[in-house]
Structures are given as structure tokens and as C-alpha cells.
Coordinates of C-alpha atoms in Angstrom, one line a residue:
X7 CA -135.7 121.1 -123.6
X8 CA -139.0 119.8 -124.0
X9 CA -141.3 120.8 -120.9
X10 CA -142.7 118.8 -118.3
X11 CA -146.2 120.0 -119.9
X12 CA -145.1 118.9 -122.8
X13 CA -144.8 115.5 -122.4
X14 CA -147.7 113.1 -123.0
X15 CA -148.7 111.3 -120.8
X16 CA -147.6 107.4 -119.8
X17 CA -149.7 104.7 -120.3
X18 CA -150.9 102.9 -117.4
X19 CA -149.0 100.1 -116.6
X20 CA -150.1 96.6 -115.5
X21 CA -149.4 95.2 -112.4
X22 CA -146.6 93.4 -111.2
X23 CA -147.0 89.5 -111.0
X24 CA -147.8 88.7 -107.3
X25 CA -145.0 86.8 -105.7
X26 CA -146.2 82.8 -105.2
X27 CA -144.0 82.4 -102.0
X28 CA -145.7 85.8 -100.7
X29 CA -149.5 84.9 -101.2
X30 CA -150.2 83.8 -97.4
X31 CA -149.0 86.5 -96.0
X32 CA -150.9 89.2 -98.2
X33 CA -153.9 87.1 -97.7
X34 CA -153.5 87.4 -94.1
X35 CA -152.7 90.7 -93.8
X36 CA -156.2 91.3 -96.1
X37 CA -158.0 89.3 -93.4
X38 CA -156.8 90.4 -90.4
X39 CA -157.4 94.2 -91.9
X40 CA -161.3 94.0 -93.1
X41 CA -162.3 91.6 -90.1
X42 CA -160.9 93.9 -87.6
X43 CA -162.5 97.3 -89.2
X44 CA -166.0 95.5 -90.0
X45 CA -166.0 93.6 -86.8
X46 CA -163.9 95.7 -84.5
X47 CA -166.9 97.6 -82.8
X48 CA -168.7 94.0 -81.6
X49 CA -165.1 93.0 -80.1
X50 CA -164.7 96.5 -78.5
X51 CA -168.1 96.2 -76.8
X52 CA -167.8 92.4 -76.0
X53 CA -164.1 93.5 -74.7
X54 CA -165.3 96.0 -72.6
X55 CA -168.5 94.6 -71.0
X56 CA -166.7 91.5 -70.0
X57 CA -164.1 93.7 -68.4
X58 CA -166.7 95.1 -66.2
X59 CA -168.1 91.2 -66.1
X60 CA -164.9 89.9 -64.5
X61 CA -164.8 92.0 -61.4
X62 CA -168.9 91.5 -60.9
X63 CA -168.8 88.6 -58.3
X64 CA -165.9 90.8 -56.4
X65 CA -168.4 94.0 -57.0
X66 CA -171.6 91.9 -55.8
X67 CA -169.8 91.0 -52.5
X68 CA -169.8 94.8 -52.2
X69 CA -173.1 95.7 -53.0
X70 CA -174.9 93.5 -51.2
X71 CA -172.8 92.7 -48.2
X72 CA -176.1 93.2 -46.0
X73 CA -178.2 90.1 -48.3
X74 CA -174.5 87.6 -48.7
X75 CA -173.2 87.9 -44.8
X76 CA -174.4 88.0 -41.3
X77 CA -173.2 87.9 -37.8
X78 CA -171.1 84.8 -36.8
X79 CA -172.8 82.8 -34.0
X80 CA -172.0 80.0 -31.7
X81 CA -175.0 77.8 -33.0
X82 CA -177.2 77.4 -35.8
X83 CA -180.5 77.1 -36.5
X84 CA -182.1 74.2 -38.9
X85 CA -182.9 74.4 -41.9
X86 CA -186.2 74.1 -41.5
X87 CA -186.8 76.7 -39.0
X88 CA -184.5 79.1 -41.7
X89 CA -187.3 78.0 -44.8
X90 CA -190.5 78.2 -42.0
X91 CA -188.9 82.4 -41.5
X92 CA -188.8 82.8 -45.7
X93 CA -192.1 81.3 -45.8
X94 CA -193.4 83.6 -43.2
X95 CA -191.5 86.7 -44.8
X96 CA -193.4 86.2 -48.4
X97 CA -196.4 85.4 -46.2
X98 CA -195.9 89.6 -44.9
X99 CA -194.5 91.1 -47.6
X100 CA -198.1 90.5 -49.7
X101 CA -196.4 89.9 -53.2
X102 CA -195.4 86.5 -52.2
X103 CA -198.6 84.8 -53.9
X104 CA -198.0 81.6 -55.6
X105 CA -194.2 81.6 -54.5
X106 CA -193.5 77.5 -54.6
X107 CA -190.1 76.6 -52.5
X108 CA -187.5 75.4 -54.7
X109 CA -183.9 74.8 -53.8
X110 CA -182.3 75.9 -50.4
X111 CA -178.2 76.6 -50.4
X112 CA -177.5 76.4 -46.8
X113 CA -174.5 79.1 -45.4
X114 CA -171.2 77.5 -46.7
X115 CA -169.2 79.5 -44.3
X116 CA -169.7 80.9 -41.2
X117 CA -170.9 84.5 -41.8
X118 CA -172.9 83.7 -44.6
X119 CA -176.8 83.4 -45.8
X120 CA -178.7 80.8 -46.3
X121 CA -180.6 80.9 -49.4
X122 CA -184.2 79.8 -49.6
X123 CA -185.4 80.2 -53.2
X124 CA -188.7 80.2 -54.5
X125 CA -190.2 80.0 -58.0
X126 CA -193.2 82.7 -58.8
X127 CA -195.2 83.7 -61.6
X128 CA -193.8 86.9 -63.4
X129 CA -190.1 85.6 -63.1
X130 CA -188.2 85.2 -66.2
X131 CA -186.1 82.2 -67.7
X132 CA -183.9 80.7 -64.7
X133 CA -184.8 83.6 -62.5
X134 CA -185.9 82.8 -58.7
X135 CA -186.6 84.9 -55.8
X136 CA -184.1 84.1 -53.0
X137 CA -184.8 85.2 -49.5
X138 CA -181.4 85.4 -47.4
X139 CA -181.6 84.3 -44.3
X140 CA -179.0 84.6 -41.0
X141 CA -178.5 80.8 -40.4
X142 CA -177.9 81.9 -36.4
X143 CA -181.0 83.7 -35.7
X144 CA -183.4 82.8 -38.5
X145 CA -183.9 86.8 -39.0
X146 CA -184.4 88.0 -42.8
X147 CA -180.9 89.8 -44.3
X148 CA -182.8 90.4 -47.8
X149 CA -185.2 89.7 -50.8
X150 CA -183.5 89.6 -54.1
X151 CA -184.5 88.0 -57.7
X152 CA -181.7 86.1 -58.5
X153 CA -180.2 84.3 -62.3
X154 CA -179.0 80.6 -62.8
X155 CA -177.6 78.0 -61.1
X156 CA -174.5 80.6 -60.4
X157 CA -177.2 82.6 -58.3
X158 CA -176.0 85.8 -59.7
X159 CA -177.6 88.9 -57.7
X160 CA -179.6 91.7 -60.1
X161 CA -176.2 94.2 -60.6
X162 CA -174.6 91.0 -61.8
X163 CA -177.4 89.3 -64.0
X164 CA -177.6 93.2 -65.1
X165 CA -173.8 93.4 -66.4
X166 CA -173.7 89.5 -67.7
X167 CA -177.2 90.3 -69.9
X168 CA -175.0 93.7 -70.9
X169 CA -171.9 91.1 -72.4
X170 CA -173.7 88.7 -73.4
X171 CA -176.8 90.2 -75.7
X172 CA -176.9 94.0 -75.1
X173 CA -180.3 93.4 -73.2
X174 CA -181.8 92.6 -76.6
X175 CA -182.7 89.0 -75.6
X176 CA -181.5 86.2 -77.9
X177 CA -181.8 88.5 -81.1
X178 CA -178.7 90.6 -79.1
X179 CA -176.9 87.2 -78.5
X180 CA -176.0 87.3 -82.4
X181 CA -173.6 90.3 -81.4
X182 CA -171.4 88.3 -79.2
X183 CA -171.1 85.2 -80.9
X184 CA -170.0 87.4 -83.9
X185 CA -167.5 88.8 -81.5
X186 CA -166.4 85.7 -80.1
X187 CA -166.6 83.7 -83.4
X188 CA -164.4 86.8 -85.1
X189 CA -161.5 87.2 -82.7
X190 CA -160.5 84.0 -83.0
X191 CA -160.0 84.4 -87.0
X192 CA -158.7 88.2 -86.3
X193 CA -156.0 86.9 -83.9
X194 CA -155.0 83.8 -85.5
X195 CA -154.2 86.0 -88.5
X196 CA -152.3 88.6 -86.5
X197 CA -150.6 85.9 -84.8
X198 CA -149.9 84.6 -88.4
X199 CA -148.3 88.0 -89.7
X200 CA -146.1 88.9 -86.6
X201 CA -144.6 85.0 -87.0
X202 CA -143.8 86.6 -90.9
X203 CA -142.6 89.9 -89.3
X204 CA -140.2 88.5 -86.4
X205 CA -138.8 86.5 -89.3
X206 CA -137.6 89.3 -91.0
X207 CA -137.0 91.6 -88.2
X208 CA -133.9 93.0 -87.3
X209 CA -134.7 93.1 -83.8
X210 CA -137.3 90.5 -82.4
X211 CA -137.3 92.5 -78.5
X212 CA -139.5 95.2 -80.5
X213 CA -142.2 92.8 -81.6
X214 CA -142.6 91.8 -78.1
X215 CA -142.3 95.4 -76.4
X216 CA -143.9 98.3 -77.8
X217 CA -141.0 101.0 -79.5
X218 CA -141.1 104.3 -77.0
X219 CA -139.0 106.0 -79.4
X220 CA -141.2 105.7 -82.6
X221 CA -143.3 108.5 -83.4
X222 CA -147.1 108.2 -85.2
X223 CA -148.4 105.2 -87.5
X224 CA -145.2 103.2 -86.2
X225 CA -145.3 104.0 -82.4
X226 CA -149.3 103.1 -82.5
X227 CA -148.3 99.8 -84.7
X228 CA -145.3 98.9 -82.3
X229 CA -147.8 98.9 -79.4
X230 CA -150.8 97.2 -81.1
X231 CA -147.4 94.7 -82.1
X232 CA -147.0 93.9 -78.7
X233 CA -149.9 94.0 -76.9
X234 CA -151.2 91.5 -79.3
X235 CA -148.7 88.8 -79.1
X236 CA -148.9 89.1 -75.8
X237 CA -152.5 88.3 -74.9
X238 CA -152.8 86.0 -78.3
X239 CA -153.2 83.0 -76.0
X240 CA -155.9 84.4 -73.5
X241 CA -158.5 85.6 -76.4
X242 CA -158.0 82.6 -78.1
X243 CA -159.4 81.4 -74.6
X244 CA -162.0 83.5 -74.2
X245 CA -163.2 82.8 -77.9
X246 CA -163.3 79.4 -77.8
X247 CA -165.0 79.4 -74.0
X248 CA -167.1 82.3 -75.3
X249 CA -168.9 80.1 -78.4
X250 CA -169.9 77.7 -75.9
X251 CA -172.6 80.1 -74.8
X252 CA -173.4 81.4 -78.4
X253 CA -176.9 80.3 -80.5
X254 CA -175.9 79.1 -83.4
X255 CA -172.0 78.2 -82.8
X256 CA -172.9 76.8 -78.9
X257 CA -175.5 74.4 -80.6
X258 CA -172.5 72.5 -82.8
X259 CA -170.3 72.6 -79.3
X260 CA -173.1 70.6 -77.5
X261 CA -173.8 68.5 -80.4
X262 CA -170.2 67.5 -80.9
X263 CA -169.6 66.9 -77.1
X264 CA -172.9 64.5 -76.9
X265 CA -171.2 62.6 -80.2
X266 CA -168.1 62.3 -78.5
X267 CA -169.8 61.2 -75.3
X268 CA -168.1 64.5 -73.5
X269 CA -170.8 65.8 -71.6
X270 CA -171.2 66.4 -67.9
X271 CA -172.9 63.9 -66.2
X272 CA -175.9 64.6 -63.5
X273 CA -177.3 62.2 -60.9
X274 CA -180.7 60.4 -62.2
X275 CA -183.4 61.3 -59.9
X276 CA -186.0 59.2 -61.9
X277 CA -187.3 56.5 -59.1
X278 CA -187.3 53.9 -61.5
X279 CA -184.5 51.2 -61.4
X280 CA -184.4 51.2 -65.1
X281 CA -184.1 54.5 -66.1
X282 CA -180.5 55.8 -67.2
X283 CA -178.8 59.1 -66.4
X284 CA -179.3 62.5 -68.2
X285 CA -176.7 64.5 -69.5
X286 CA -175.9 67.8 -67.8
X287 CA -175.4 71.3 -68.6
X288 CA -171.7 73.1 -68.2
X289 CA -173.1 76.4 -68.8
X290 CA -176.0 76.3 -65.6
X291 CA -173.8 78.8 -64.1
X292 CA -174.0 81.4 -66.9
X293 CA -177.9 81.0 -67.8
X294 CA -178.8 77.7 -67.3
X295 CA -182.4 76.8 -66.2
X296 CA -183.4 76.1 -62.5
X297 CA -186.3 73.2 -62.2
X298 CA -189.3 74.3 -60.7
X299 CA -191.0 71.8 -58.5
X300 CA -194.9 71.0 -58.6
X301 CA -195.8 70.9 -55.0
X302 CA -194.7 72.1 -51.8
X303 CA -191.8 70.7 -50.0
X304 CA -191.3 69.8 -46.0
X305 CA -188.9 72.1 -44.7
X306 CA -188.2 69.5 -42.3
X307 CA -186.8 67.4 -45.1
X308 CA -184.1 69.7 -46.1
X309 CA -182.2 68.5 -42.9
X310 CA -183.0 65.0 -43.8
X311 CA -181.3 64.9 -46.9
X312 CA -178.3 66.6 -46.6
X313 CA -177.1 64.8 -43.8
X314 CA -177.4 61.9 -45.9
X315 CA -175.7 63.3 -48.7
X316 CA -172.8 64.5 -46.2
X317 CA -172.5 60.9 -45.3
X318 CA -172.2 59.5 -49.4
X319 CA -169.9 62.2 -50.8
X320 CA -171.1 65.7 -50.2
X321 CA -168.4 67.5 -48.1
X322 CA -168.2 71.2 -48.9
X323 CA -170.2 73.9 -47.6
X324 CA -171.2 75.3 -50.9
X325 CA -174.4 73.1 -51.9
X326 CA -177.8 73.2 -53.4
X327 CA -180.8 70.9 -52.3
X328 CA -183.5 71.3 -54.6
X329 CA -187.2 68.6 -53.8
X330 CA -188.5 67.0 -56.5
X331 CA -189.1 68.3 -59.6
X332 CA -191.9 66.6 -60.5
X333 CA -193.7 63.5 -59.1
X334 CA -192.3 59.9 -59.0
X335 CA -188.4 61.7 -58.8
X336 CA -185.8 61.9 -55.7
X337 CA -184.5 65.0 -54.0
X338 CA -180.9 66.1 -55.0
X339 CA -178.2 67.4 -53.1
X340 CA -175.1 69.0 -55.3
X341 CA -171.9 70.4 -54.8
X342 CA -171.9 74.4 -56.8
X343 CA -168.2 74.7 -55.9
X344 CA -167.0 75.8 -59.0
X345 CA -163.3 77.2 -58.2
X346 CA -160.3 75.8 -56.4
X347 CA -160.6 72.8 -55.9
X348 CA -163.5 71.9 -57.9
X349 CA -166.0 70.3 -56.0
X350 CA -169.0 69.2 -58.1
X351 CA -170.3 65.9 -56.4
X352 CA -174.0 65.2 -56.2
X353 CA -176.1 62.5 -54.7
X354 CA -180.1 62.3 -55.3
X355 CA -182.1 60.9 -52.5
X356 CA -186.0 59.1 -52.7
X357 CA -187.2 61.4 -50.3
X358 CA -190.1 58.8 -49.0
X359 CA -187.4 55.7 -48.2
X360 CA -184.7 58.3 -47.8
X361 CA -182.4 55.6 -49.5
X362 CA -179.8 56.9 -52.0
X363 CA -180.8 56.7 -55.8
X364 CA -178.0 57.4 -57.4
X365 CA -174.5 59.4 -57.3
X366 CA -172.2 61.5 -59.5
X367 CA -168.6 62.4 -58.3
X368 CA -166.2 65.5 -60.0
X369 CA -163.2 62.5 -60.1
X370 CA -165.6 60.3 -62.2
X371 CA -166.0 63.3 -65.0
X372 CA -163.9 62.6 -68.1
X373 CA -161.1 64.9 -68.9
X374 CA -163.3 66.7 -71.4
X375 CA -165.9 67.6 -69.1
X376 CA -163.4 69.0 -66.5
X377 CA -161.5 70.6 -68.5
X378 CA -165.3 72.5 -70.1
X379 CA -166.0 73.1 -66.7
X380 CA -162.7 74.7 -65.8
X381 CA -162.8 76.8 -68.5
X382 CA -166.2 78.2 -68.3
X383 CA -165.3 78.8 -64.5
X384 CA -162.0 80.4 -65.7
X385 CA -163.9 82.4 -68.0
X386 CA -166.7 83.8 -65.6
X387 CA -164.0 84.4 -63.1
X388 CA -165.1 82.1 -60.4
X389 CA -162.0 80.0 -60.5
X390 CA -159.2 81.2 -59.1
X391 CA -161.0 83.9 -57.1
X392 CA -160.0 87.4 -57.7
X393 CA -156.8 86.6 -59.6
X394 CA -159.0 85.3 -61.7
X395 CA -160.8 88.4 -61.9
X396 CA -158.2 90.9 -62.1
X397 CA -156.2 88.6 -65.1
X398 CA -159.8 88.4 -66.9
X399 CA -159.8 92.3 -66.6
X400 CA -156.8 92.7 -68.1
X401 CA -156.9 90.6 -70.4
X402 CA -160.5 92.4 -71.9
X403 CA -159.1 95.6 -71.5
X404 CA -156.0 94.4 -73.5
X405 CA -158.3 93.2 -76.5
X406 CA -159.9 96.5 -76.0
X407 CA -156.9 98.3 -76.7
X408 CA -155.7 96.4 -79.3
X409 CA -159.0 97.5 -81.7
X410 CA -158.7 101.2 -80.5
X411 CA -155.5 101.0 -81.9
X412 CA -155.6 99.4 -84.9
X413 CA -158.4 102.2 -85.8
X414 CA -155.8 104.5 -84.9
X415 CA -153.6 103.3 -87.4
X416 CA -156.0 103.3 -89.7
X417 CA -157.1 106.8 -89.2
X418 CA -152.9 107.7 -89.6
X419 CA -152.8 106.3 -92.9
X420 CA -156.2 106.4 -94.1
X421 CA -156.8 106.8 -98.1
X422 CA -159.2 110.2 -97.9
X423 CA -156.0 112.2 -96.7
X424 CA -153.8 113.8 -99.8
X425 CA -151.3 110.8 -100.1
X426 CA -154.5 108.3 -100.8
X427 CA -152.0 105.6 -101.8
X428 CA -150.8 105.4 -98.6
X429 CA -152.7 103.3 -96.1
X430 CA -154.8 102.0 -98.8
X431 CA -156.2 98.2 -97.8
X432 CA -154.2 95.3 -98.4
X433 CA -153.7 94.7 -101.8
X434 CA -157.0 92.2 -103.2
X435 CA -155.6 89.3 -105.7
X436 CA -153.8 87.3 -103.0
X437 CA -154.9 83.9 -103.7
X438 CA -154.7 84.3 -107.6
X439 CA -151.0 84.0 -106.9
X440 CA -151.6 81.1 -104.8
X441 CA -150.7 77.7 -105.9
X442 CA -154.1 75.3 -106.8
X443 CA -153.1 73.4 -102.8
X444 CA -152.9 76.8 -101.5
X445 CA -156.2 77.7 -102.7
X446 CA -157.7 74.4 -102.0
X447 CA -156.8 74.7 -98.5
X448 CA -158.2 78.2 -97.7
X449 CA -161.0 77.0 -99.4
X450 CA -161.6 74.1 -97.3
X451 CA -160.9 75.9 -94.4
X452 CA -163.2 78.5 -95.2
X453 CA -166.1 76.0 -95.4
X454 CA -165.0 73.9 -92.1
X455 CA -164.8 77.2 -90.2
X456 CA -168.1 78.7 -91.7
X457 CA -170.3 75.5 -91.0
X458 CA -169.0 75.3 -87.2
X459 CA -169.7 78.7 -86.8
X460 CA -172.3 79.7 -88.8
X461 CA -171.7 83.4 -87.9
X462 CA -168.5 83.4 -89.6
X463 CA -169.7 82.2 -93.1
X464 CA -172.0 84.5 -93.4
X465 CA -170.3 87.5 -92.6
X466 CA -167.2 86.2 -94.8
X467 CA -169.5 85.4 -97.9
X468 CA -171.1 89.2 -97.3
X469 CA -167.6 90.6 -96.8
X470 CA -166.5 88.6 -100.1
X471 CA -169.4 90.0 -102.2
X472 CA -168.5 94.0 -100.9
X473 CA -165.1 93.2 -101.4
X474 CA -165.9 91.8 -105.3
X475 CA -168.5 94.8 -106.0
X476 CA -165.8 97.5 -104.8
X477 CA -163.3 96.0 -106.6
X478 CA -165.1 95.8 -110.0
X479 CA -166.4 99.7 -109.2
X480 CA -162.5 100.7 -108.6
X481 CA -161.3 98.7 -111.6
X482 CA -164.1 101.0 -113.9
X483 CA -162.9 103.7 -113.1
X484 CA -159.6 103.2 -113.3
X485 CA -160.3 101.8 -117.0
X486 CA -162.2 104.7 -117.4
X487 CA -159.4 107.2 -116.0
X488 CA -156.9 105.5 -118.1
X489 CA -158.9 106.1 -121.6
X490 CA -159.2 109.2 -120.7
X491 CA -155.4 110.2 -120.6
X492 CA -154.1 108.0 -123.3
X493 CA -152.8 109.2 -126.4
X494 CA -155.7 108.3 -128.3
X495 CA -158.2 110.1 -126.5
X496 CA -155.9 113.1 -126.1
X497 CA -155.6 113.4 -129.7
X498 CA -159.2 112.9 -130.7
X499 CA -160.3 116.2 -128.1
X500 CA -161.2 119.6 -130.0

């Protein structure tokens, strides 16, 4: 019997012919893999900072219950005589220098502040300093610097600057518009593969709950199964809501809406007859600019106006009235209620005649602009309150979950352990087994997604180029490792 030792050794074999009908679903499968290793830690932290993000207006009620609420009384003071106390308060406090009044948002509810805001030298983009004021007694509840047209207090502005660009200004907003631009991709494709798998499963109840009773790689990819088909729908939400806010990405959205005559309309304030109205801004309320007006404004004027905007279509508590901007333009009185119901009207005022200039009502908006401004509300979890909130924080920490454990999975079957071949990355070569539309259409689709969002082509044509250059190192040395055992070599050794 000839030994094992004996035997020479087999020539390598080429591969197998991919399967045509098959080619998607590799392809897929190669995506989903290398987006969700290479890009995995900018979903995690995105996942996990808007987590934290979600809860924050519950969490700034909290914090500063002394500067948001104060005693309910039987009557309250006017505005002007709450502005005349803010004034007097900067006056004291001796840093108050150059503070220029504003906007004022009046208590909406009894047991709230009244915010008089101020702009100031030193403040950043869309910052103000906001003194809170007890609309019963006029007496000062707080000093705070606060963010955007949402008003968001400094633990807030603190987490959104964490989710949205790591506190690295707009150079650190590139991390989450590669997040958000990413997990769409990532998720579409793991949507696409467990479609493939339920097909074929025996059992579709254990692609939608995870499998208690497997053990290791399986149990991990049971739950990271089911988690993910489960909250598909939300991060496609939170993706697509999330690019609105991104550089590169967010500059297509806007210029796509303004084609498409989508955007959200504002009152004109110009006091000219002729002039049209300007387009608004959905995202105000995330980091949108606050005007700054050139001169000082009558406190007593504050009343003035908002009674007269009460009378034309302003008739929720929750309001902003911000003087003139600059000369020659009207006072504006707007509706900030952005949950439910969403109340958005605004009226703008000539605050000489006091004679309405113009008008914007919510029920006017076109579906697109509602439905933008529903979803960034949904997003920021101002919609629904703290539902909204605790869904949103689920949701993230779901995401969250789902790239923890599909690092798990790699780490069970990664190739540096003894059996190397098993967990090895999706086989490359998909779409040479793809038929000439099937590589037409990825192909397409690559370059309409990559030119939308930027971001994405990019990272793809840099992921394509490591993928090529590791592929053509591996194939070396597999050449090289097979001339080395074939017969020929053997035989020509000493």
C-alpha cells in the first residue's frame, strides 16, 4: 500500500463556475459584509450618541427645571415689563455688554418661562443668550446660552454636537453623513439577503425571532437575524432624515426640494409690495441660524404684535416674536409647535403701521414640506413627545446591537483562527457571473447612489481599489504556493 507520504501531491484545481441565478445574492452578501466591518464603528457611535440624543429634551426638562418652569399665578405680567427685568438683569450681571434683544417666546403654558433672547459678541453660529423669566412676577429663573430655532439648553446642544460631528465642527460632520449615508446601503442589503434566506428557510418564525436554543456563530447570527428585520424600517428612517442634515448629501436634498418647488415656505417681512417670499429652512430646529437684528427693539411692542397675530392665525402658546432684522422689514410672529398637532403658522407685522404684511399657514404647506417637517420632528424626538423618545431610543440602541453583533460573528469565524477557510469574506467574483443587465444595473446604481451622496462613492471606489489590490496579493501567492507543490517543482529540488 502506497503511503499517504507517498503520494504526490494534487494539482490545484480551478474554481467552480459561479452560478448566474446566484450572483445577487453573493454580491449582496459581499456588500453587506465589508460595509458593515469598514463602516460599522461610525454607525455604532452615530447609534449610540442619538440614543442618548432622543431622551435629551426629556433629560433637559430635568436639568433645568429651575430656568424652564415657575410658580403658577393668577395674573401675568406684560411682556414688556418681562424684557424691561432681562434688560435690567444683563445691565447687573456686568458681562451683558453689547447684548442686542432679539426674539422673545412668551410662556406657552402656565408654569413656564418666558424667554427673552439676546444676541452678543463671543456667541457662536445660531447661539443666543436667553434669560428666563417668571411671566407672574417678572423675577429672573436663569441665564443660559442657548442653540437654534429648537432653543436647545447647553446639556442638549452638548449631546446633539456629540451625534452630529463629534465636537470636531463641520470637519466631524463627515463622520455622520458616512454613517447615515452607509446604513441605508448596509440595511438594504441585509434586508435583501434575509428576503433570499426566508425563501429557503425551513422555518420563517426563526428569521423573525432570534433561536434561544442555538449555540455560538448561529445563536449570535439568529439574533443579529431578527433584530434586523425588525428595525429595517426605522433606520431606513433615520438614514434618509439623517442626510438631510449632512454637508455634502444635505446640499443635493435642498437642491432637489427647491427644483421640485418642495420647500417650506416663510412669511416675507420685506415692506415692499413687490417683493416675493423666501424659502424657509426645515432643519432651524436642529442648527439652523437665528437673525440678529440691528437696533434695539420697544419692549412695549412685543405686546403689540402678538395680539395682532393672535387675531390673523396665531393661536398656540408656543411662539417666537423676533423685531426686525434689518431696516425697511416687518416684525414676525411664528408658531415653533413642532409635535402633535403641528402648529407652524406665522404672520409678519410692519411694526410702524402695525398692518399685516404677509401670512404663512401649516395647511397651506405642500405634502412634501409637511411630511420633511414631520420627519425631522420625528427624528429629533419632538413629535410625539416621549413616545417618541423612548421608540427613537430603542430603535438606536437596536442598530447598536445589530453592529456589535455582526463583529461578534465575525470574531466566531474569523480567518486567523486554525480553520482559516471558515469565516473567510464573501467570495469576490460576483458580478463576473452576472449577466451584461445585471452588471449594467449595479453599475448604474452605483453611480446614481455615489453622486447623491457623495460620501458613498468615495468610500465604495476606495473599498473597490483595497478589495482589487488584496485580491491580486492573494491570487500571487496562491500562484506562487501552487508552483511550489506541483510535480514539476518537486521533481527539479536537490
Amino acid at each position: 500500500m502506497t503511503s499517504t507520504l507517498d503520494r504526490p501531491p494534487r494539482p490545484a484545481q480551478a474554481p467552480r463556475p459561479r452560478s448566474r441565478s446566484g450572483w445577487f445574492g453573493q454580491l449582496l452578501l459581499r456588500l453587506h459584509f465589508y460595509a458593515g466591518i469598514l463602516v460599522g464603528p461610525f454607525i455604532l457611535i452615530a447609534a449610540l450618541s442619538g440614543a442618548l440624543y432622543a431622551l435629551s429634551p426629556t433629560i433637559e426638562q430635568a436639568v433645568y427645571a429651575r430656568e424652564l418652569r415657575a410658580p403658577v399665578t393668577a395674573t401675568t405680567v406684560p411682556l414688556a415689563a418681562q424684557i424691561e427685568a432681562a434688560e435690567a438683569h444683563l445691565a447687573a450681571s456686568g458681562d451683558g455688554d453689547g447684548a442686542v434683544l432679539s426674539a422673545v417666546r412668551p410662556a406657552p403654558e402656565p408654569g413656564d418661562t418666558t424667554r427673552v433672547m439676546f444676541t452678543q459678541e463671543g456667541l457662536g453660529a445660531s447661539e443666543s443668550r436667553a434669560v428666563f423669566v417668571d411671566p407672574g412676577t417678572a423675577e429672573i429663573r436663569g441665564d443660559e446660552i442657548v442653540y437654534g430655532t429648537s432653543g436647545s439648553l447647553p446639556l442638549r446642544t452638548w449631546i446633539s454636537n456629540t451625534h452630529r460631528s463629534l465636537h470636531l465642527g463641520d470637519a466631524g460632520r463627515l463622520y455622520s453623513e458616512l454613517a447615515a449615508s452607509w446604513l441605508g446601503v448596509v440595511v438594504l442589503a441585509g434586508v435583501g439577503l434575509w428576503v433570499i434566506r426566508a425563501r429557503r428557510a425551513r422555518s420563517r418564525r426563526d428569521m423573525l425571532r432570534p433561536n434561544t436554543r442555538a449555540k455560538g456563530y448561529r445563536r449570535l447570527f439568529s439574533w443579529h437575524t431578527s433584530i434586523g428585520v425588525w428595525v429595517a424600517v426605522g433606520a431606513l428612517f433615520l438614514a434618509a432624515t439623517g442626510i438631510t442634515w449632512s454637508t455634502y448629501g444635505g446640499a443635493n436634498v435642498s437642491q432637489a426640494r427647491t427644483a421640485l418647488d418642495w420647500g417650506t415656505p416663510s412669511v416675507n417681512t420685506v415692506l415692499d409690495a413687490d417683493a416675493g417670499a423666501s424659502a424657509g429652512d426645515d432643519h432651524a430646529g436642529h442648527d439652523g441660524p437665528a437673525a440678529a437684528p440691528t437696533g434695539e427693539a420697544n419692549p412695549a411692542t412685543f405686546d403689540a404684535v402678538l395680539a395682532i397675530a393672535q387675531r390673523v392665525n396665531v393661536d398656540t402658546g408656543l411662539v417666537q416674536i423676533t423685531p426686525p432684522a434689518e431696516a425697511g422689514t416687518a416684525w414676525t410672529v411664528r408658531e415653533i409647535q413642532r409635535g402633535y398637532p403641528t402648529q407652524m403658522d406665522a404672520v409678519a407685522i410692519d411694526g410702524t403701521t402695525m398692518e399685516v404684511v404677509d401670512r404663512v399657514d401649516f395647511a397651506d404647506y405642500s405634502l412634501a414640506a409637511k411630511l420633511a417637517t414631520w420627519g425631522i420632528a420625528i427624528h429629533m424626538g419632538t413629535m410625539f413627545g416621549l413616545l417618541n423618545q423612548v421608540v427613537m431610543f430603542a430603535l438606536a440602541l437596536g442598530i447598536a446591537a445589530l453592529v456589535v453583533l455582526g463583529y461578534a460573528m465575525w470574531w466566531k469565524r474569523r480567518p486567523t483562527r486554525s480553520d482559516a477557510l471558515v469565516g473567510s469574506p464573501p467570495a469576490r467574483g460576483a458580478l463576473r457571473g452576472a449577466p451584461w443587465w445585471g452588471i449594467g444595473a449595479v453599475g448604474i446604481a452605483a453611480l446614481a447612489i455615489g453622486v447623491w451622496l457623495p460620501l458613498i462613492g468615495v468610500t465604495l471606489a476606495a473599498f473597490v481599489v483595497i478589495d482589487v489590490a488584496i485580491g491580486a496579493v492573494r491570487s500571487r501567492r496562491a500562484r506562487a504556493a501552487a508552483t511550489a507543490t506541483s510535480p514539476d517543482a518537486t521533481a527539479s529540488r536537490p
